[in-house]
């Protein structure tokens, strides 16, 4: 047993050293751009939203430098579970070590996963919820948006609604929001709900003249829309039903919908977590409870096309100004924030819960 552990430790040490030196060597061959940023992520959870944060700078013409830290690089080399998204960082054109004269330095003291601990909005910055990392990783482009084109006057939502994961948030004393499963179960009992069982059936519905329905695509039980086609589907609908995530309200699927001008139908508590908050009848349709949501669906289907078009324009402008990669990088370039909060789902929730203990 002792010999086995010794051999295992030697093997792991060889693998870790190889991964470290290979990534250092590989990064030296990466071309440097005119702008550079050093991001000290040693105290940050290496998850999907850190990948997005780093990718935003790459998309905006920066050479990204990360700490030359063996432990961090070895963690980024893991590829199972949530680590899969961290490992994508190593597949990007990032360098290791601190550059001589970076345009930006984001220190470990600035960066925090205490996402809900923001106290000073003028001097602190919450990196907003972003799209699913695969959109950025695979370079999936947003379709050209024609806000004058008529869309289906229906409400759409696609995502996992598995009871195993999407019930508990409504029991939380922190956020006070209805869970994804709770809202879905209510909607599925109503006359305006339309069940769609296949991608072919969804495409047929989009081609049809039928309107004034609510479509919820449960990707766990029904079917999954290929990610390369998702925005082309979203752009066909006027409204998107914003349902919360597993442990926090913010969910990437709403950001994807807003990027193509879909108007969020969203609970007030959720809408207020945006910075700035989403506004009723300007860039969102806001409800407080299920009874109000029920009557709301009937009213929004009767909205004038001019009002819907104006709201879609406002949603798209909101995305462009506050949620897009360019807007995030621009805010950091133009402000000296004392804290920059990067979302880390359960880790951020754990830090929030400590304040209530």
PDB file of N, CA and C in Angstrom, residues 24 27-42 50 53-55 57-58 61-69 72-73 76 89-90 92-108 111:
ATOM      1  N   UNK A  24       3.241  26.604 -20.032  1.00  0.00           N
ATOM      2  CA  UNK A  24       4.119  27.778 -20.018  1.00  0.00           C
ATOM      3  C   UNK A  24       4.815  27.928 -21.363  1.00  0.00           C
ATOM      4  N   UNK A  27       2.381  29.001 -24.095  1.00  0.00           N
ATOM      5  CA  UNK A  27       1.942  30.395 -23.993  1.00  0.00           C
ATOM      6  C   UNK A  27       2.993  31.373 -24.519  1.00  0.00           C
ATOM      7  N   UNK A  28       4.270  30.989 -24.467  1.00  0.00           N
ATOM      8  CA  UNK A  28       5.343  31.871 -24.949  1.00  0.00           C
ATOM      9  C   UNK A  28       5.293  32.055 -26.458  1.00  0.00           C
ATOM     10  N   UNK A  29       4.660  31.134 -27.138  1.00  0.00           N
ATOM     11  CA  UNK A  29       4.585  31.202 -28.602  1.00  0.00           C
ATOM     12  C   UNK A  29       3.371  32.000 -29.080  1.00  0.00           C
ATOM     13  N   UNK A  30       2.547  32.438 -28.127  1.00  0.00           N
ATOM     14  CA  UNK A  30       1.335  33.173 -28.485  1.00  0.00           C
ATOM     15  C   UNK A  30       1.674  34.623 -28.831  1.00  0.00           C
ATOM     16  N   UNK A  31       1.124  35.085 -29.911  1.00  0.00           N
ATOM     17  CA  UNK A  31       1.363  36.453 -30.365  1.00  0.00           C
ATOM     18  C   UNK A  31       0.791  37.449 -29.361  1.00  0.00           C
ATOM     19  N   UNK A  32       1.539  38.512 -29.085  1.00  0.00           N
ATOM     20  CA  UNK A  32       1.074  39.568 -28.183  1.00  0.00           C
ATOM     21  C   UNK A  32       0.407  40.677 -28.988  1.00  0.00           C
ATOM     22  N   UNK A  33      -0.701  41.182 -28.470  1.00  0.00           N
ATOM     23  CA  UNK A  33      -1.408  42.291 -29.122  1.00  0.00           C
ATOM     24  C   UNK A  33      -1.011  43.608 -28.456  1.00  0.00           C
ATOM     25  N   UNK A  34      -1.477  44.685 -29.019  1.00  0.00           N
ATOM     26  CA  UNK A  34      -1.081  46.012 -28.532  1.00  0.00           C
ATOM     27  C   UNK A  34      -1.538  46.233 -27.096  1.00  0.00           C
ATOM     28  N   UNK A  35      -2.736  45.771 -26.768  1.00  0.00           N
ATOM     29  CA  UNK A  35      -3.253  45.936 -25.412  1.00  0.00           C
ATOM     30  C   UNK A  35      -3.021  44.656 -24.608  1.00  0.00           C
ATOM     31  N   UNK A  36      -2.752  44.811 -23.320  1.00  0.00           N
ATOM     32  CA  UNK A  36      -2.557  43.643 -22.472  1.00  0.00           C
ATOM     33  C   UNK A  36      -3.198  43.864 -21.106  1.00  0.00           C
ATOM     34  N   UNK A  37      -3.627  42.768 -20.497  1.00  0.00           N
ATOM     35  CA  UNK A  37      -4.217  42.825 -19.159  1.00  0.00           C
ATOM     36  C   UNK A  37      -3.674  41.665 -18.340  1.00  0.00           C
ATOM     37  N   UNK A  38      -3.291  41.954 -17.102  1.00  0.00           N
ATOM     38  CA  UNK A  38      -2.880  40.908 -16.168  1.00  0.00           C
ATOM     39  C   UNK A  38      -4.029  40.687 -15.195  1.00  0.00           C
ATOM     40  N   UNK A  39      -4.544  39.464 -15.157  1.00  0.00           N
ATOM     41  CA  UNK A  39      -5.690  39.125 -14.306  1.00  0.00           C
ATOM     42  C   UNK A  39      -5.230  38.107 -13.270  1.00  0.00           C
ATOM     43  N   UNK A  40      -5.134  38.523 -12.016  1.00  0.00           N
ATOM     44  CA  UNK A  40      -4.661  37.640 -10.960  1.00  0.00           C
ATOM     45  C   UNK A  40      -5.844  36.861 -10.391  1.00  0.00           C
ATOM     46  N   UNK A  41      -6.034  35.655 -10.896  1.00  0.00           N
ATOM     47  CA  UNK A  41      -7.214  34.849 -10.563  1.00  0.00           C
ATOM     48  C   UNK A  41      -6.929  33.790  -9.491  1.00  0.00           C
ATOM     49  N   UNK A  42      -5.842  33.939  -8.756  1.00  0.00           N
ATOM     50  CA  UNK A  42      -5.445  32.894  -7.816  1.00  0.00           C
ATOM     51  C   UNK A  42      -6.467  32.651  -6.709  1.00  0.00           C
ATOM     52  N   UNK A  50     -15.658  32.647 -14.908  1.00  0.00           N
ATOM     53  CA  UNK A  50     -14.307  33.180 -15.018  1.00  0.00           C
ATOM     54  C   UNK A  50     -13.828  33.021 -16.459  1.00  0.00           C
ATOM     55  N   UNK A  53     -15.301  35.795 -18.402  1.00  0.00           N
ATOM     56  CA  UNK A  53     -14.659  37.071 -18.063  1.00  0.00           C
ATOM     57  C   UNK A  53     -13.345  37.222 -18.825  1.00  0.00           C
ATOM     58  N   UNK A  54     -12.529  36.185 -18.824  1.00  0.00           N
ATOM     59  CA  UNK A  54     -11.260  36.214 -19.552  1.00  0.00           C
ATOM     60  C   UNK A  54     -11.498  36.324 -21.052  1.00  0.00           C
ATOM     61  N   UNK A  55     -12.476  35.592 -21.547  1.00  0.00           N
ATOM     62  CA  UNK A  55     -12.780  35.607 -22.979  1.00  0.00           C
ATOM     63  C   UNK A  55     -13.222  36.993 -23.449  1.00  0.00           C
ATOM     64  N   UNK A  57     -12.077  39.846 -22.595  1.00  0.00           N
ATOM     65  CA  UNK A  57     -10.895  40.659 -22.923  1.00  0.00           C
ATOM     66  C   UNK A  57     -10.252  40.182 -24.226  1.00  0.00           C
ATOM     67  N   UNK A  58     -10.221  38.883 -24.428  1.00  0.00           N
ATOM     68  CA  UNK A  58      -9.678  38.353 -25.684  1.00  0.00           C
ATOM     69  C   UNK A  58     -10.502  38.835 -26.873  1.00  0.00           C
ATOM     70  N   UNK A  61      -9.583  42.388 -28.088  1.00  0.00           N
ATOM     71  CA  UNK A  61      -8.251  42.696 -28.582  1.00  0.00           C
ATOM     72  C   UNK A  61      -7.140  42.750 -27.557  1.00  0.00           C
ATOM     73  N   UNK A  62      -7.326  42.108 -26.410  1.00  0.00           N
ATOM     74  CA  UNK A  62      -6.289  42.098 -25.374  1.00  0.00           C
ATOM     75  C   UNK A  62      -5.469  40.811 -25.421  1.00  0.00           C
ATOM     76  N   UNK A  63      -4.206  40.929 -25.056  1.00  0.00           N
ATOM     77  CA  UNK A  63      -3.427  39.776 -24.666  1.00  0.00           C
ATOM     78  C   UNK A  63      -3.679  39.586 -23.174  1.00  0.00           C
ATOM     79  N   UNK A  64      -4.141  38.417 -22.793  1.00  0.00           N
ATOM     80  CA  UNK A  64      -4.469  38.154 -21.389  1.00  0.00           C
ATOM     81  C   UNK A  64      -3.331  37.387 -20.729  1.00  0.00           C
ATOM     82  N   UNK A  65      -2.857  37.934 -19.619  1.00  0.00           N
ATOM     83  CA  UNK A  65      -1.821  37.277 -18.817  1.00  0.00           C
ATOM     84  C   UNK A  65      -2.429  36.797 -17.504  1.00  0.00           C
ATOM     85  N   UNK A  66      -2.110  35.556 -17.141  1.00  0.00           N
ATOM     86  CA  UNK A  66      -2.551  34.974 -15.875  1.00  0.00           C
ATOM     87  C   UNK A  66      -1.323  34.666 -15.019  1.00  0.00           C
ATOM     88  N   UNK A  67      -1.498  34.489 -13.719  1.00  0.00           N
ATOM     89  CA  UNK A  67      -0.339  34.191 -12.859  1.00  0.00           C
ATOM     90  C   UNK A  67       0.386  32.925 -13.294  1.00  0.00           C
ATOM     91  N   UNK A  68       1.676  32.949 -13.159  1.00  0.00           N
ATOM     92  CA  UNK A  68       2.511  31.782 -13.466  1.00  0.00           C
ATOM     93  C   UNK A  68       2.523  30.888 -12.228  1.00  0.00           C
ATOM     94  N   UNK A  69       1.394  30.238 -12.000  1.00  0.00           N
ATOM     95  CA  UNK A  69       1.167  29.497 -10.760  1.00  0.00           C
ATOM     96  C   UNK A  69       0.873  28.032 -11.087  1.00  0.00           C
ATOM     97  N   UNK A  72      -2.620  26.594  -9.929  1.00  0.00           N
ATOM     98  CA  UNK A  72      -3.722  27.104 -10.747  1.00  0.00           C
ATOM     99  C   UNK A  72      -3.746  26.428 -12.111  1.00  0.00           C
ATOM    100  N   UNK A  73      -2.588  26.305 -12.745  1.00  0.00           N
ATOM    101  CA  UNK A  73      -2.527  25.699 -14.083  1.00  0.00           C
ATOM    102  C   UNK A  73      -2.956  24.243 -14.034  1.00  0.00           C
ATOM    103  N   UNK A  76      -6.670  24.089 -13.813  1.00  0.00           N
ATOM    104  CA  UNK A  76      -7.238  24.397 -15.129  1.00  0.00           C
ATOM    105  C   UNK A  76      -7.093  23.226 -16.106  1.00  0.00           C
ATOM    106  N   UNK A  89      -9.994  27.735 -20.575  1.00  0.00           N
ATOM    107  CA  UNK A  89      -9.090  28.879 -20.482  1.00  0.00           C
ATOM    108  C   UNK A  89      -7.739  28.531 -21.098  1.00  0.00           C
ATOM    109  N   UNK A  90      -7.270  27.304 -20.843  1.00  0.00           N
ATOM    110  CA  UNK A  90      -5.975  26.877 -21.385  1.00  0.00           C
ATOM    111  C   UNK A  90      -6.022  26.698 -22.900  1.00  0.00           C
ATOM    112  N   UNK A  92      -7.496  28.814 -24.822  1.00  0.00           N
ATOM    113  CA  UNK A  92      -7.486  30.153 -25.393  1.00  0.00           C
ATOM    114  C   UNK A  92      -6.046  30.660 -25.468  1.00  0.00           C
ATOM    115  N   UNK A  93      -5.862  31.789 -26.129  1.00  0.00           N
ATOM    116  CA  UNK A  93      -4.515  32.347 -26.301  1.00  0.00           C
ATOM    117  C   UNK A  93      -4.162  33.229 -25.109  1.00  0.00           C
ATOM    118  N   UNK A  94      -3.917  32.561 -23.960  1.00  0.00           N
ATOM    119  CA  UNK A  94      -3.522  33.289 -22.751  1.00  0.00           C
ATOM    120  C   UNK A  94      -2.043  33.031 -22.473  1.00  0.00           C
ATOM    121  N   UNK A  95      -1.412  34.013 -21.846  1.00  0.00           N
ATOM    122  CA  UNK A  95      -0.019  33.895 -21.453  1.00  0.00           C
ATOM    123  C   UNK A  95       0.085  33.806 -19.932  1.00  0.00           C
ATOM    124  N   UNK A  96       1.226  33.360 -19.448  1.00  0.00           N
ATOM    125  CA  UNK A  96       1.426  33.224 -18.004  1.00  0.00           C
ATOM    126  C   UNK A  96       2.605  34.074 -17.549  1.00  0.00           C
ATOM    127  N   UNK A  97       2.414  34.700 -16.385  1.00  0.00           N
ATOM    128  CA  UNK A  97       3.422  35.619 -15.866  1.00  0.00           C
ATOM    129  C   UNK A  97       2.957  37.044 -16.040  1.00  0.00           C
ATOM    130  N   UNK A  98       3.542  37.955 -15.314  1.00  0.00           N
ATOM    131  CA  UNK A  98       3.130  39.356 -15.358  1.00  0.00           C
ATOM    132  C   UNK A  98       3.910  40.099 -16.437  1.00  0.00           C
ATOM    133  N   UNK A  99       3.234  40.757 -17.365  1.00  0.00           N
ATOM    134  CA  UNK A  99       3.939  41.498 -18.418  1.00  0.00           C
ATOM    135  C   UNK A  99       4.617  42.741 -17.854  1.00  0.00           C
ATOM    136  N   UNK A 100       5.538  43.305 -18.610  1.00  0.00           N
ATOM    137  CA  UNK A 100       6.296  44.464 -18.134  1.00  0.00           C
ATOM    138  C   UNK A 100       5.427  45.701 -17.965  1.00  0.00           C
ATOM    139  N   UNK A 101       4.614  46.010 -18.953  1.00  0.00           N
ATOM    140  CA  UNK A 101       3.819  47.243 -18.894  1.00  0.00           C
ATOM    141  C   UNK A 101       2.393  46.985 -19.366  1.00  0.00           C
ATOM    142  N   UNK A 102       1.604  46.275 -18.567  1.00  0.00           N
ATOM    143  CA  UNK A 102       0.228  45.976 -18.994  1.00  0.00           C
ATOM    144  C   UNK A 102      -0.638  47.231 -18.990  1.00  0.00           C
ATOM    145  N   UNK A 103      -1.599  47.272 -19.892  1.00  0.00           N
ATOM    146  CA  UNK A 103      -2.549  48.386 -19.906  1.00  0.00           C
ATOM    147  C   UNK A 103      -3.476  48.339 -18.699  1.00  0.00           C
ATOM    148  N   UNK A 104      -3.788  47.105 -18.265  1.00  0.00           N
ATOM    149  CA  UNK A 104      -4.662  46.929 -17.110  1.00  0.00           C
ATOM    150  C   UNK A 104      -4.075  45.868 -16.187  1.00  0.00           C
ATOM    151  N   UNK A 105      -4.217  46.106 -14.885  1.00  0.00           N
ATOM    152  CA  UNK A 105      -3.877  45.096 -13.885  1.00  0.00           C
ATOM    153  C   UNK A 105      -5.104  44.898 -13.006  1.00  0.00           C
ATOM    154  N   UNK A 106      -5.601  43.660 -12.963  1.00  0.00           N
ATOM    155  CA  UNK A 106      -6.712  43.323 -12.077  1.00  0.00           C
ATOM    156  C   UNK A 106      -6.144  42.415 -10.996  1.00  0.00           C
ATOM    157  N   UNK A 107      -5.918  42.984  -9.822  1.00  0.00           N
ATOM    158  CA  UNK A 107      -5.209  42.274  -8.757  1.00  0.00           C
ATOM    159  C   UNK A 107      -6.123  41.288  -8.045  1.00  0.00           C
ATOM    160  N   UNK A 108      -5.524  40.391  -7.304  1.00  0.00           N
ATOM    161  CA  UNK A 108      -6.282  39.402  -6.531  1.00  0.00           C
ATOM    162  C   UNK A 108      -7.109  40.086  -5.458  1.00  0.00           C
ATOM    163  N   UNK A 111     -10.452  41.301  -7.329  1.00  0.00           N
ATOM    164  CA  UNK A 111     -11.370  40.277  -7.816  1.00  0.00           C
ATOM    165  C   UNK A 111     -11.955  39.479  -6.656  1.00  0.00           C
TER     166      UNK A 111
END
